[in-house]
Tab-separated table of C-alpha atoms in Angstrom:
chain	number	residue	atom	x	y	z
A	224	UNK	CA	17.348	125.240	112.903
A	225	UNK	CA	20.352	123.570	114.089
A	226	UNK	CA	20.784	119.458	112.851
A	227	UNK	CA	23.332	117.413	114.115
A	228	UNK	CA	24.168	114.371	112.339
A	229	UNK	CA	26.378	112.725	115.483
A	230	UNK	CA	24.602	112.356	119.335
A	231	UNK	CA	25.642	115.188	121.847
A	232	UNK	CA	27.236	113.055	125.218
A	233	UNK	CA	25.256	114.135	128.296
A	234	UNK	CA	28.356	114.847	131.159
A	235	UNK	CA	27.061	115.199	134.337
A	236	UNK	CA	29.805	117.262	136.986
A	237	UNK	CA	30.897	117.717	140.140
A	238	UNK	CA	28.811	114.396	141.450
A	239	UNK	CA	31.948	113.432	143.993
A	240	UNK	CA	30.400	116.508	146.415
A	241	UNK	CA	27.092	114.783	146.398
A	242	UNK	CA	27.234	112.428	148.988
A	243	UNK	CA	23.056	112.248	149.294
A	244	UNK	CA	21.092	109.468	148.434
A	245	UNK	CA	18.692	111.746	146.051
A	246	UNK	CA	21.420	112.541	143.975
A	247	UNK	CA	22.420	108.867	143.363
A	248	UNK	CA	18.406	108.556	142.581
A	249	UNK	CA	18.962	112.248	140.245
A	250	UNK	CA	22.087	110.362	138.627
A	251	UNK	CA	19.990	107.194	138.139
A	252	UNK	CA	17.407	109.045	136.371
A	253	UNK	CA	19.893	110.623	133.652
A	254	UNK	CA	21.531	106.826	133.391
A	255	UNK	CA	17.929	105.539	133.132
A	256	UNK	CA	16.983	107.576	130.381
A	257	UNK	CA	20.023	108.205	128.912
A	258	UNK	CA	20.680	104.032	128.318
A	259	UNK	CA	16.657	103.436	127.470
A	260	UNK	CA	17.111	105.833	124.522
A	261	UNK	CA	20.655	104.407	123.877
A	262	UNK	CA	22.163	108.450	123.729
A	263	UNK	CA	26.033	108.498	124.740
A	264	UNK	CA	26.951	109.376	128.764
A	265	UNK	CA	30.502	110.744	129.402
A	266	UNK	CA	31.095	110.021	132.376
A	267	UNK	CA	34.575	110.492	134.375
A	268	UNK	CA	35.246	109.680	138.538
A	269	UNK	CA	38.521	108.893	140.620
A	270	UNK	CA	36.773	106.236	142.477
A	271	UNK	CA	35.911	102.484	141.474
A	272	UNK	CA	32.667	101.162	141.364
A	273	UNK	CA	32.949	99.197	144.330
A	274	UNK	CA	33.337	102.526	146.156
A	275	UNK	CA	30.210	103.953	145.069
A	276	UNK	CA	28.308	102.567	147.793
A	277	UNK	CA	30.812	105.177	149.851
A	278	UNK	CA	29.918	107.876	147.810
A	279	UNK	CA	26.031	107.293	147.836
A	280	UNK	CA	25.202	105.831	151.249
A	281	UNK	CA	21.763	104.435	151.938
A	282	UNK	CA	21.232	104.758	148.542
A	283	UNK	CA	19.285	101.164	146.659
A	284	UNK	CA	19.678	102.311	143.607
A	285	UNK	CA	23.500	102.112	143.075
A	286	UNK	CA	23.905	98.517	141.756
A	287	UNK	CA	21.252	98.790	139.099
A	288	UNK	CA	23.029	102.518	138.617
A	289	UNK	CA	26.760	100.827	137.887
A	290	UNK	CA	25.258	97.915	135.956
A	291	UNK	CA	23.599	100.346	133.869
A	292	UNK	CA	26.370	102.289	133.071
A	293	UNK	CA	28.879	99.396	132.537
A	294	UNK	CA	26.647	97.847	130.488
A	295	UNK	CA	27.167	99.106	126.964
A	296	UNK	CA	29.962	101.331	128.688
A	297	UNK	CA	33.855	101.737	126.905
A	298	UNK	CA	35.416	101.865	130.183
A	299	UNK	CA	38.589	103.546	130.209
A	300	UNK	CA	40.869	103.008	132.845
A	301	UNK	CA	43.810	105.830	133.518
A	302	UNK	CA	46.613	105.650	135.813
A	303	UNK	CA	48.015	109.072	136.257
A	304	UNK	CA	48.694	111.512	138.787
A	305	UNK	CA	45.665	114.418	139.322
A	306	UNK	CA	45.518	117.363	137.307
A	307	UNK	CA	43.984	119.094	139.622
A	308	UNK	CA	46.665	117.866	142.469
A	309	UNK	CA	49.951	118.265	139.927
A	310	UNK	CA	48.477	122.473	139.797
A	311	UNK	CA	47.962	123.351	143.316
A	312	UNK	CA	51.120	121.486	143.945
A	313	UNK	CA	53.061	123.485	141.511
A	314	UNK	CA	51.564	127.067	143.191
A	315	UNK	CA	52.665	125.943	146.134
A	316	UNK	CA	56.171	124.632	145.800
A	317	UNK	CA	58.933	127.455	144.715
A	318	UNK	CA	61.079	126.450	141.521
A	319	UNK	CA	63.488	124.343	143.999
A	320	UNK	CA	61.220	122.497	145.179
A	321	UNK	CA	60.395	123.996	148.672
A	322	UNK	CA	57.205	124.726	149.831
A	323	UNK	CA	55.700	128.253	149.942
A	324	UNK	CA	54.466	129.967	153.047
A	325	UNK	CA	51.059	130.176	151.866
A	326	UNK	CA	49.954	132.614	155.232
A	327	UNK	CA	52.147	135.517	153.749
């Protein structure tokens, strides 16, 4: 039997490629029950809650979703360039700085 004395963070991923209304209702369900039994949420995006209507058209949920999450939320605000971005650039640009043929 395993005990824990600290509460395990729930991350949902990859939520960006979801642009469906019943996965803003899915995501709403983890918020839901992860804030009604006050259990930690790490949670990470590159856009700002006013854009989440973008991301999740048509769905009604969204407000009550980003109050919810703000609520009790440490929000942590980065400004940096994208991991992601600084790596494919880097495989793509040669050491001086050029870009790489990438159809060879």
């Amino acid at each position: 039997m395993v005990v824990s004395a600290s509460p395990t963070p729930h991350g949902p991923d990859e939520l960006e490629h979801r642009h469906d209304s019943r996965y803003a209702d899915l995501l709403f369900e983890v918020v839901t029950r992860r804030y009604d039994a006050q259990k930690p949420l790490l949670l990470s995006t590159n856009k700002a809650f006013a854009d989440w209507g973008q991301v999740f058209p048509h769905a009604a949920c969204v407000v009550t979703l980003v109050d919810r999450l703000v609520h009790r939320a440490e929000v942590i605000e980065i400004e940096a360039e994208s991991y992601r971005l600084k790596v494919l650039l880097s495989t793509v640009l040669d050491a001086d700085g050029s870009l790489v043929d990438l159809a060879l």
